[in-house]
Short mmCIF file of C-alpha atoms in Angstrom, two decimals:
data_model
loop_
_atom_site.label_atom_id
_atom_site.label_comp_id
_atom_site.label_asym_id
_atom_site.label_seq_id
_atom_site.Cartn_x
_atom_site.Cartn_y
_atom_site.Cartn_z
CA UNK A 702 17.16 15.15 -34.56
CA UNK A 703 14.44 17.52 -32.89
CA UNK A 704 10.86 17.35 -35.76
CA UNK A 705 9.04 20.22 -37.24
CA UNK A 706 7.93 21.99 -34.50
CA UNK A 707 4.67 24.10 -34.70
CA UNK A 708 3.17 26.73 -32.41
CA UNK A 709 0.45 26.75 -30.89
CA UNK A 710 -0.87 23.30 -30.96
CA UNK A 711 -4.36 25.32 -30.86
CA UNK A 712 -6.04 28.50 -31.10
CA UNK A 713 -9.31 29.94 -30.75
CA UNK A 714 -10.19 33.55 -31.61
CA UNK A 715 -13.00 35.60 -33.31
CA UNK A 716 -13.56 36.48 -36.45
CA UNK A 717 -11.77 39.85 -37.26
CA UNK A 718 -9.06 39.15 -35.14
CA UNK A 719 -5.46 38.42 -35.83
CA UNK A 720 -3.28 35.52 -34.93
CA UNK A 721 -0.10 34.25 -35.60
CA UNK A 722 1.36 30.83 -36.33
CA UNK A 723 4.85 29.37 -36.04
CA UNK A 724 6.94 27.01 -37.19
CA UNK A 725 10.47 25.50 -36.77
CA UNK A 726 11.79 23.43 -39.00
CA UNK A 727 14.20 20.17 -38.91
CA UNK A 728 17.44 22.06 -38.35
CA UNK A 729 19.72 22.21 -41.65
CA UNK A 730 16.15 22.24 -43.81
CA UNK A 731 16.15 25.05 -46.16
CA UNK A 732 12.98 23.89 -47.37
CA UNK A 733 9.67 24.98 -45.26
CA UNK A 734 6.54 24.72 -46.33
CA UNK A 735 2.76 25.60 -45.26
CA UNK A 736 -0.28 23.34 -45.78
CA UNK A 737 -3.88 23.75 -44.26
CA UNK A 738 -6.77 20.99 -44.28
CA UNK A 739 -10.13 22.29 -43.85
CA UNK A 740 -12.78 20.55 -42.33
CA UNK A 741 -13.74 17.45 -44.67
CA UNK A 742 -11.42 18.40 -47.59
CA UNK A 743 -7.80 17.83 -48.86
CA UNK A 744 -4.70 19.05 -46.80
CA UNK A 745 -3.97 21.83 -49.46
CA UNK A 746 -0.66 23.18 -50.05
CA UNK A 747 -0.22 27.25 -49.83
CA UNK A 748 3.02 27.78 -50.25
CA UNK A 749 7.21 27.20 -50.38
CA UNK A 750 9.70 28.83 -48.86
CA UNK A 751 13.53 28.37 -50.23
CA UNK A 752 15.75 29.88 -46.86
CA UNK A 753 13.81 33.24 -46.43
CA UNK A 754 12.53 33.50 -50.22
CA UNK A 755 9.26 32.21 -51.20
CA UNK A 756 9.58 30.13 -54.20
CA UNK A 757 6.05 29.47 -54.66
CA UNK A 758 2.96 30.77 -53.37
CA UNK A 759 0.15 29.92 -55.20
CA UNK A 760 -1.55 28.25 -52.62
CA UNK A 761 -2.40 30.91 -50.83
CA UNK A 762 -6.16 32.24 -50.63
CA UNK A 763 -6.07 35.84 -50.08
CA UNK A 764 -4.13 38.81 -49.14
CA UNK A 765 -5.04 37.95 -45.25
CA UNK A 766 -2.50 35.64 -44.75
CA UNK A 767 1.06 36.28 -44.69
CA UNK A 768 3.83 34.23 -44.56
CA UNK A 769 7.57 35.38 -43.52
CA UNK A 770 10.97 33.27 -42.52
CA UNK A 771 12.95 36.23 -41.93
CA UNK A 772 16.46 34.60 -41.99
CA UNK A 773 15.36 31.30 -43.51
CA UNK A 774 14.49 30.02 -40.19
CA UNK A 775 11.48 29.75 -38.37
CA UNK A 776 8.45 30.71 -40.30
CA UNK A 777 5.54 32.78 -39.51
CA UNK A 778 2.14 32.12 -40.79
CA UNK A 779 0.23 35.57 -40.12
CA UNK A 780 -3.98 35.90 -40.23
CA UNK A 781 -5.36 39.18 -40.51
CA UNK A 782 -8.24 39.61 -39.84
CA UNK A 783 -9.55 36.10 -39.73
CA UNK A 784 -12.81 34.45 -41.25
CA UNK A 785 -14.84 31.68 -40.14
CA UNK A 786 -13.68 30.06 -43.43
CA UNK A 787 -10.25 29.98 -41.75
CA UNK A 788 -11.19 27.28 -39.53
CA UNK A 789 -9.21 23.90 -40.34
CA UNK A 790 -5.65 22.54 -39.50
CA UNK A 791 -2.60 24.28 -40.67
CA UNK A 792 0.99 21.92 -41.10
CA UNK A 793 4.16 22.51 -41.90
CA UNK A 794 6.54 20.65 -43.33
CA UNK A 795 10.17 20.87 -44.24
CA UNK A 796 12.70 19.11 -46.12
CA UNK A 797 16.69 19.36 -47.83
CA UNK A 798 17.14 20.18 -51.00
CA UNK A 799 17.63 17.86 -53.61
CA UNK A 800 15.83 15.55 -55.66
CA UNK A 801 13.28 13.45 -54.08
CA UNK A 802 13.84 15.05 -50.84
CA UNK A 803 10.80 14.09 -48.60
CA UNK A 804 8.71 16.32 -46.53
CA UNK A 805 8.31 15.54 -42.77
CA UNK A 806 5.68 17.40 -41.18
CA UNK A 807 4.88 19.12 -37.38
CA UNK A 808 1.78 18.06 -35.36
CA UNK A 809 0.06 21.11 -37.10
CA UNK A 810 -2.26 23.94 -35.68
CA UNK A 811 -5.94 23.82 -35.31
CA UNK A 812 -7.59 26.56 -36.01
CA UNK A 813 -10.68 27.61 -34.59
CA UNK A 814 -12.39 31.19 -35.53
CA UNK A 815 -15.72 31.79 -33.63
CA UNK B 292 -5.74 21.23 -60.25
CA UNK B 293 -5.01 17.78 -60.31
CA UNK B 294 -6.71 14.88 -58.57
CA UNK B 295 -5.75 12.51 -56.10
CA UNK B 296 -8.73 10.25 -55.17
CA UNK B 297 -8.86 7.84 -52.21
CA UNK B 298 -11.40 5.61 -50.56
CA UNK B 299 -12.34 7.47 -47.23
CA UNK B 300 -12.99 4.11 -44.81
CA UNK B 301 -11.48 1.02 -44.65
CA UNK B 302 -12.17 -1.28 -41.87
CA UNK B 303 -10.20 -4.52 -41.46
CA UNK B 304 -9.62 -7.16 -38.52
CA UNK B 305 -6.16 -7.58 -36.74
CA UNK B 306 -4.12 -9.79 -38.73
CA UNK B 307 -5.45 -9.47 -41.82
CA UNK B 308 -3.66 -7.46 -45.05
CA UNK B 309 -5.05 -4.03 -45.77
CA UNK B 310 -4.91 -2.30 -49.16
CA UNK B 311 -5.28 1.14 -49.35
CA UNK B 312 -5.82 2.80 -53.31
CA UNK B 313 -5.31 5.83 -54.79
CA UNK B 314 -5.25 7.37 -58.27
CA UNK B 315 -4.27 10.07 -59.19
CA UNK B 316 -4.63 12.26 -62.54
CA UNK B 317 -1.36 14.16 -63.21
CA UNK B 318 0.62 12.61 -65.69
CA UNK B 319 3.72 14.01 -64.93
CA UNK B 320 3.79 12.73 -61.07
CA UNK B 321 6.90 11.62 -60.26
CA UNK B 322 7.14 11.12 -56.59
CA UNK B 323 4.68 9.32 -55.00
CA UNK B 324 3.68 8.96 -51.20
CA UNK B 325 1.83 7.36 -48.85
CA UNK B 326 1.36 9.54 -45.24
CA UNK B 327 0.22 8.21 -42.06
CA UNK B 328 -2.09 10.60 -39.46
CA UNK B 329 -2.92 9.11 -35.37
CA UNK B 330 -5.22 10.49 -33.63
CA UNK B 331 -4.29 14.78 -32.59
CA UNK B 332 -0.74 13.99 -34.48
CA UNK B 333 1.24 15.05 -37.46
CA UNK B 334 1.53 13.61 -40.54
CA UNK B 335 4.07 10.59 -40.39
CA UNK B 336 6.06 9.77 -43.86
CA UNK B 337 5.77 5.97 -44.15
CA UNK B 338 7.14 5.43 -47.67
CA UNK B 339 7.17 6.81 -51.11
CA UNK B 340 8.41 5.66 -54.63
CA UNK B 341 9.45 7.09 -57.09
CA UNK B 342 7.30 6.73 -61.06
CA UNK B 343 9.69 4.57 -62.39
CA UNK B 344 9.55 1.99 -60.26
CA UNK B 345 6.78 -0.60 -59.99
CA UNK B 346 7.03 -1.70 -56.21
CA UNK B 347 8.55 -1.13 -53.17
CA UNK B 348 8.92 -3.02 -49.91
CA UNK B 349 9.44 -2.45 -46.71
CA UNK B 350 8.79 -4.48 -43.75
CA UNK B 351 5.03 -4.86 -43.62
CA UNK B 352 4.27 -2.30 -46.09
CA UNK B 353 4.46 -3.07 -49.89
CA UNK B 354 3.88 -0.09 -52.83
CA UNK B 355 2.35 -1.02 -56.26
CA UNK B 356 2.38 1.56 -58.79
CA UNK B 357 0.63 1.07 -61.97
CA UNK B 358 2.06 4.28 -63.82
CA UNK B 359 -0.34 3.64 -67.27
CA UNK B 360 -3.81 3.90 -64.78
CA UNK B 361 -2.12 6.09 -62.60
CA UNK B 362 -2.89 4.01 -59.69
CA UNK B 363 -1.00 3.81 -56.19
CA UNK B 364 -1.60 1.20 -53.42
CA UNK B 365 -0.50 0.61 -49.94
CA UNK B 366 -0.16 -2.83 -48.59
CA UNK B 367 -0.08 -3.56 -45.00
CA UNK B 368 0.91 -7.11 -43.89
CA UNK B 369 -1.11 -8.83 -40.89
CA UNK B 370 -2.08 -5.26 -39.48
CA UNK B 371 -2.26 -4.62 -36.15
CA UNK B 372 -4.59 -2.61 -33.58
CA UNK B 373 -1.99 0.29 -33.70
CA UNK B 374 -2.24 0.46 -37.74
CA UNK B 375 -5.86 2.29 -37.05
CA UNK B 376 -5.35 5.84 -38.55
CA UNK B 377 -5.37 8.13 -41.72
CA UNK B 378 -3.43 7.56 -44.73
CA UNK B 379 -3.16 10.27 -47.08
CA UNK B 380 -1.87 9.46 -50.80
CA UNK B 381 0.38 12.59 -52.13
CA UNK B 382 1.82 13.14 -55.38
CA UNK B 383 4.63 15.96 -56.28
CA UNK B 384 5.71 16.87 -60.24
CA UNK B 385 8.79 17.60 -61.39
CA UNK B 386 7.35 20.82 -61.88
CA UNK B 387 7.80 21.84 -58.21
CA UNK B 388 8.10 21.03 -54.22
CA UNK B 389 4.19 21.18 -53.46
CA UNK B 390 2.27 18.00 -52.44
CA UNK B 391 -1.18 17.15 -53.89
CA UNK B 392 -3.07 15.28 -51.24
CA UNK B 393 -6.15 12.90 -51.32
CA UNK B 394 -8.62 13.19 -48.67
CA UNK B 395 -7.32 10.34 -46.91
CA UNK B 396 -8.28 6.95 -45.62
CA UNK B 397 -9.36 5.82 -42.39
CA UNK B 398 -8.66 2.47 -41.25
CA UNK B 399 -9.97 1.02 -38.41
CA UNK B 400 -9.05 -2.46 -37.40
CA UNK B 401 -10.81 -4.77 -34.93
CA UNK B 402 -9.44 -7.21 -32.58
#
């Protein structure tokens, strides 16, 4: 079976710009997730999406970001307007429900704001 | 939030047995992981246990848990060349899906 796939594998933009991230997940995961690791710290989690609802989003920092899986497939990981504090890696990861159901993860994208 | 502390370097030579540690504070962990990172990739699951189970084996790779110190290790059997990467330690509660990460480990190995 085709991975987590994530979109782009890169981008560099300025600050107070916008930019959008995507990811697919494994095909029949209803679970999708969204992680970030900033430059020498943990890979942080920001938040779970159940199908299109998010079941938990405490993770994320601030009303700039928005996430969406409008029809609980792809997700969309939204920036607006972006900060140099941005900067770092962002992963997803998705999994089946059920217990003990583990999370495989895409290649992640690396974000660079200028 | 809770803790999940890891060595950041190891550096071992081709052949030899790594051990990777990790301990972690939350008590009510249940699912444990071990994650492996190459070089511009994804994270890679390589194994995880479960907290009521003291070991698990697979292959080359070998999981203690020590559940009363809340400790978590990662054996790796006469590592190779192509073992060099990170390894991130993650725990998840019963309390939800999200994954608490440690900073990771680097391991290099030399021929």
């Amino acid at each position: 079976e085709a991975g987590v796939t994530q979109f782009p594998s890169h981008s560099v933009i300025e600050k107070g710009q916008t930019v959008t991230l995507r990811c697919d997940p494994i095909s029949g995961h209803d679970n999708l997730y969204w992680y970030r690791r900033v430059m020498g710290k943990e890979i942080k989690f920001l938040l779970h999406f159940v199908k299109e609802s998010k079941q938990d989003e405490s993770g994320m920092p601030n009303n700039r970001f928005l996430a969406e899986r409008t029809g609980g497939t792809y997700s969309t990981l939204k920036v607006q307007p972006a900060e140099l504090e941005d900067s770092g890696v962002y992963f997803c990861a998705s999994s089946r429900t059920g217990t003990a159901q583990p999370q495989h993860f895409g290649d992640g994208t690396r974000l660079s704001i200028l | 939030g809770e803790d999940v502390e890891q060595s950041l370097f190891l550096s071992v030579r081709e052949g030899d047995s790594s051990v990777i540690n990790c301990t972690y504070t939350d008590s009510s962990s249940t699912y444990l992981y071990w994650y492996k990172q190459e070089p511009g990739a994804g994270l890679q699951l390589l194994t995880y246990i479960f907290s009521n189970m003291d070991m698990k084996q697979d292959q080359r790779l070998t999981v203690l848990l020590n559940k009363k110190d809340k400790h978590l290790s990662l054996r790796i059997a006469d590592t190779q060349t192509g073992d060099s990467a990170i390894y991130f330690c993650a725990e998840s509660s019963n309390s939800g899906y999200a994954l608490n990460f440690g900073k990771g480990t680097s391991l290099l190995v030399t021929p």
